[in-house]
């Protein structure tokens, strides 16, 4: 995954401050080491390699190796970098997990919606053929295994049952059947 430049900048911003602070400390130690070496070992040639307080100073090449300081600085830099990378990876993992959970929830909702749509379609077909049917009769047709025992599964009768809500909604929206007008018969007396 490619990260935006702002994230990369944030990763190294704290490390850069530590590097600056350590570099200024190292420069100060370097100057004090050079001064101490000149005072203590002033009579040695320029090619002499001096060991002083854990620092290796090679005056012939004009190089100063602050081994302890830069080793610690490198360790600090890499541990901070590794920590930032772990934090970013953890956030990425959490984001992927949240995304997966949201997709699972959406799939579950879609499955529930499709199931209720199938039930609604069955009810509509059933009510077209049985206009005066009751909820219990529809359930007996929907679940014939319950009709054999003569008792409905109690899960269908609990409040908030989606089957009952669908039944009530469809029955409420269906036009009431109309009877043809009755013909009045006259009774003729003889």
PDB file of N, CA and C in Angstrom, residues 80-117:
ATOM      1  N   UNK A  80      12.611   3.808  16.663  1.00  0.00           N
ATOM      2  CA  UNK A  80      11.505   4.753  16.473  1.00  0.00           C
ATOM      3  C   UNK A  80      10.821   4.495  15.138  1.00  0.00           C
ATOM      4  N   UNK A  81      11.616   4.233  14.111  1.00  0.00           N
ATOM      5  CA  UNK A  81      11.058   3.948  12.785  1.00  0.00           C
ATOM      6  C   UNK A  81      10.234   2.662  12.839  1.00  0.00           C
ATOM      7  N   UNK A  82      10.774   1.642  13.486  1.00  0.00           N
ATOM      8  CA  UNK A  82      10.060   0.370  13.599  1.00  0.00           C
ATOM      9  C   UNK A  82       8.770   0.543  14.393  1.00  0.00           C
ATOM     10  N   UNK A  83       8.828   1.349  15.458  1.00  0.00           N
ATOM     11  CA  UNK A  83       7.632   1.604  16.259  1.00  0.00           C
ATOM     12  C   UNK A  83       6.570   2.305  15.421  1.00  0.00           C
ATOM     13  N   UNK A  84       6.951   3.315  14.650  1.00  0.00           N
ATOM     14  CA  UNK A  84       6.004   4.033  13.788  1.00  0.00           C
ATOM     15  C   UNK A  84       5.412   3.078  12.754  1.00  0.00           C
ATOM     16  N   UNK A  85       6.257   2.232  12.164  1.00  0.00           N
ATOM     17  CA  UNK A  85       5.765   1.273  11.176  1.00  0.00           C
ATOM     18  C   UNK A  85       4.794   0.282  11.811  1.00  0.00           C
ATOM     19  N   UNK A  86       5.093  -0.168  13.048  1.00  0.00           N
ATOM     20  CA  UNK A  86       4.172  -1.071  13.749  1.00  0.00           C
ATOM     21  C   UNK A  86       2.842  -0.385  14.018  1.00  0.00           C
ATOM     22  N   UNK A  87       2.894   0.896  14.431  1.00  0.00           N
ATOM     23  CA  UNK A  87       1.660   1.637  14.688  1.00  0.00           C
ATOM     24  C   UNK A  87       0.836   1.783  13.414  1.00  0.00           C
ATOM     25  N   UNK A  88       1.504   2.103  12.306  1.00  0.00           N
ATOM     26  CA  UNK A  88       0.793   2.253  11.033  1.00  0.00           C
ATOM     27  C   UNK A  88       0.213   0.915  10.595  1.00  0.00           C
ATOM     28  N   UNK A  89       0.975  -0.156  10.737  1.00  0.00           N
ATOM     29  CA  UNK A  89       0.490  -1.488  10.365  1.00  0.00           C
ATOM     30  C   UNK A  89      -0.704  -1.882  11.233  1.00  0.00           C
ATOM     31  N   UNK A  90      -0.651  -1.561  12.530  1.00  0.00           N
ATOM     32  CA  UNK A  90      -1.766  -1.861  13.434  1.00  0.00           C
ATOM     33  C   UNK A  90      -3.015  -1.087  13.013  1.00  0.00           C
ATOM     34  N   UNK A  91      -2.848   0.193  12.677  1.00  0.00           N
ATOM     35  CA  UNK A  91      -3.993   0.990  12.219  1.00  0.00           C
ATOM     36  C   UNK A  91      -4.543   0.436  10.912  1.00  0.00           C
ATOM     37  N   UNK A  92      -3.665   0.032  10.003  1.00  0.00           N
ATOM     38  CA  UNK A  92      -4.109  -0.570   8.744  1.00  0.00           C
ATOM     39  C   UNK A  92      -4.869  -1.869   9.001  1.00  0.00           C
ATOM     40  N   UNK A  93      -4.355  -2.691   9.926  1.00  0.00           N
ATOM     41  CA  UNK A  93      -5.017  -3.952  10.256  1.00  0.00           C
ATOM     42  C   UNK A  93      -6.396  -3.693  10.853  1.00  0.00           C
ATOM     43  N   UNK A  94      -6.480  -2.702  11.760  1.00  0.00           N
ATOM     44  CA  UNK A  94      -7.768  -2.359  12.360  1.00  0.00           C
ATOM     45  C   UNK A  94      -8.743  -1.847  11.300  1.00  0.00           C
ATOM     46  N   UNK A  95      -8.249  -1.043  10.364  1.00  0.00           N
ATOM     47  CA  UNK A  95      -9.111  -0.524   9.294  1.00  0.00           C
ATOM     48  C   UNK A  95      -9.609  -1.666   8.402  1.00  0.00           C
ATOM     49  N   UNK A  96      -8.715  -2.626   8.096  1.00  0.00           N
ATOM     50  CA  UNK A  96      -9.138  -3.771   7.286  1.00  0.00           C
ATOM     51  C   UNK A  96     -10.178  -4.607   8.027  1.00  0.00           C
ATOM     52  N   UNK A  97      -9.970  -4.801   9.326  1.00  0.00           N
ATOM     53  CA  UNK A  97     -10.909  -5.581  10.138  1.00  0.00           C
ATOM     54  C   UNK A  97     -12.268  -4.884  10.200  1.00  0.00           C
ATOM     55  N   UNK A  98     -12.268  -3.561  10.400  1.00  0.00           N
ATOM     56  CA  UNK A  98     -13.516  -2.802  10.432  1.00  0.00           C
ATOM     57  C   UNK A  98     -14.223  -2.885   9.086  1.00  0.00           C
ATOM     58  N   UNK A  99     -13.466  -2.768   8.004  1.00  0.00           N
ATOM     59  CA  UNK A  99     -14.041  -2.859   6.660  1.00  0.00           C
ATOM     60  C   UNK A  99     -14.655  -4.239   6.438  1.00  0.00           C
ATOM     61  N   UNK A 100     -13.956  -5.291   6.876  1.00  0.00           N
ATOM     62  CA  UNK A 100     -14.480  -6.650   6.729  1.00  0.00           C
ATOM     63  C   UNK A 100     -15.767  -6.826   7.529  1.00  0.00           C
ATOM     64  N   UNK A 101     -15.784  -6.281   8.752  1.00  0.00           N
ATOM     65  CA  UNK A 101     -16.980  -6.387   9.585  1.00  0.00           C
ATOM     66  C   UNK A 101     -18.160  -5.651   8.949  1.00  0.00           C
ATOM     67  N   UNK A 102     -17.893  -4.470   8.374  1.00  0.00           N
ATOM     68  CA  UNK A 102     -18.962  -3.718   7.720  1.00  0.00           C
ATOM     69  C   UNK A 102     -19.486  -4.470   6.498  1.00  0.00           C
ATOM     70  N   UNK A 103     -18.587  -5.097   5.734  1.00  0.00           N
ATOM     71  CA  UNK A 103     -19.026  -5.882   4.575  1.00  0.00           C
ATOM     72  C   UNK A 103     -19.844  -7.085   5.017  1.00  0.00           C
ATOM     73  N   UNK A 104     -19.410  -7.751   6.102  1.00  0.00           N
ATOM     74  CA  UNK A 104     -20.167  -8.887   6.623  1.00  0.00           C
ATOM     75  C   UNK A 104     -21.556  -8.453   7.069  1.00  0.00           C
ATOM     76  N   UNK A 105     -21.625  -7.310   7.752  1.00  0.00           N
ATOM     77  CA  UNK A 105     -22.916  -6.809   8.222  1.00  0.00           C
ATOM     78  C   UNK A 105     -23.814  -6.454   7.042  1.00  0.00           C
ATOM     79  N   UNK A 106     -23.241  -5.829   6.010  1.00  0.00           N
ATOM     80  CA  UNK A 106     -24.027  -5.477   4.824  1.00  0.00           C
ATOM     81  C   UNK A 106     -24.534  -6.740   4.124  1.00  0.00           C
ATOM     82  N   UNK A 107     -23.697  -7.769   4.035  1.00  0.00           N
ATOM     83  CA  UNK A 107     -24.112  -9.029   3.410  1.00  0.00           C
ATOM     84  C   UNK A 107     -25.219  -9.691   4.226  1.00  0.00           C
ATOM     85  N   UNK A 108     -25.100  -9.633   5.557  1.00  0.00           N
ATOM     86  CA  UNK A 108     -26.133 -10.199   6.422  1.00  0.00           C
ATOM     87  C   UNK A 108     -27.454  -9.457   6.241  1.00  0.00           C
ATOM     88  N   UNK A 109     -27.390  -8.129   6.198  1.00  0.00           N
ATOM     89  CA  UNK A 109     -28.601  -7.328   5.990  1.00  0.00           C
ATOM     90  C   UNK A 109     -29.223  -7.628   4.628  1.00  0.00           C
ATOM     91  N   UNK A 110     -28.400  -7.774   3.607  1.00  0.00           N
ATOM     92  CA  UNK A 110     -28.908  -8.085   2.268  1.00  0.00           C
ATOM     93  C   UNK A 110     -29.567  -9.459   2.259  1.00  0.00           C
ATOM     94  N   UNK A 111     -28.962 -10.434   2.916  1.00  0.00           N
ATOM     95  CA  UNK A 111     -29.554 -11.768   3.018  1.00  0.00           C
ATOM     96  C   UNK A 111     -30.887 -11.733   3.748  1.00  0.00           C
ATOM     97  N   UNK A 112     -30.956 -10.981   4.840  1.00  0.00           N
ATOM     98  CA  UNK A 112     -32.200 -10.839   5.600  1.00  0.00           C
ATOM     99  C   UNK A 112     -33.275 -10.185   4.727  1.00  0.00           C
ATOM    100  N   UNK A 113     -32.874  -9.134   3.983  1.00  0.00           N
ATOM    101  CA  UNK A 113     -33.829  -8.432   3.124  1.00  0.00           C
ATOM    102  C   UNK A 113     -34.369  -9.370   2.049  1.00  0.00           C
ATOM    103  N   UNK A 114     -33.486 -10.161   1.439  1.00  0.00           N
ATOM    104  CA  UNK A 114     -33.920 -11.095   0.401  1.00  0.00           C
ATOM    105  C   UNK A 114     -34.836 -12.175   0.966  1.00  0.00           C
ATOM    106  N   UNK A 115     -34.526 -12.658   2.162  1.00  0.00           N
ATOM    107  CA  UNK A 115     -35.357 -13.673   2.808  1.00  0.00           C
ATOM    108  C   UNK A 115     -36.758 -13.126   3.067  1.00  0.00           C
ATOM    109  N   UNK A 116     -36.837 -11.916   3.614  1.00  0.00           N
ATOM    110  CA  UNK A 116     -38.144 -11.311   3.883  1.00  0.00           C
ATOM    111  C   UNK A 116     -38.895 -11.019   2.588  1.00  0.00           C
ATOM    112  N   UNK A 117     -38.182 -10.710   1.525  1.00  0.00           N
ATOM    113  CA  UNK A 117     -38.817 -10.484   0.221  1.00  0.00           C
ATOM    114  C   UNK A 117     -39.434 -11.782  -0.307  1.00  0.00           C
TER     115      UNK A 117
END
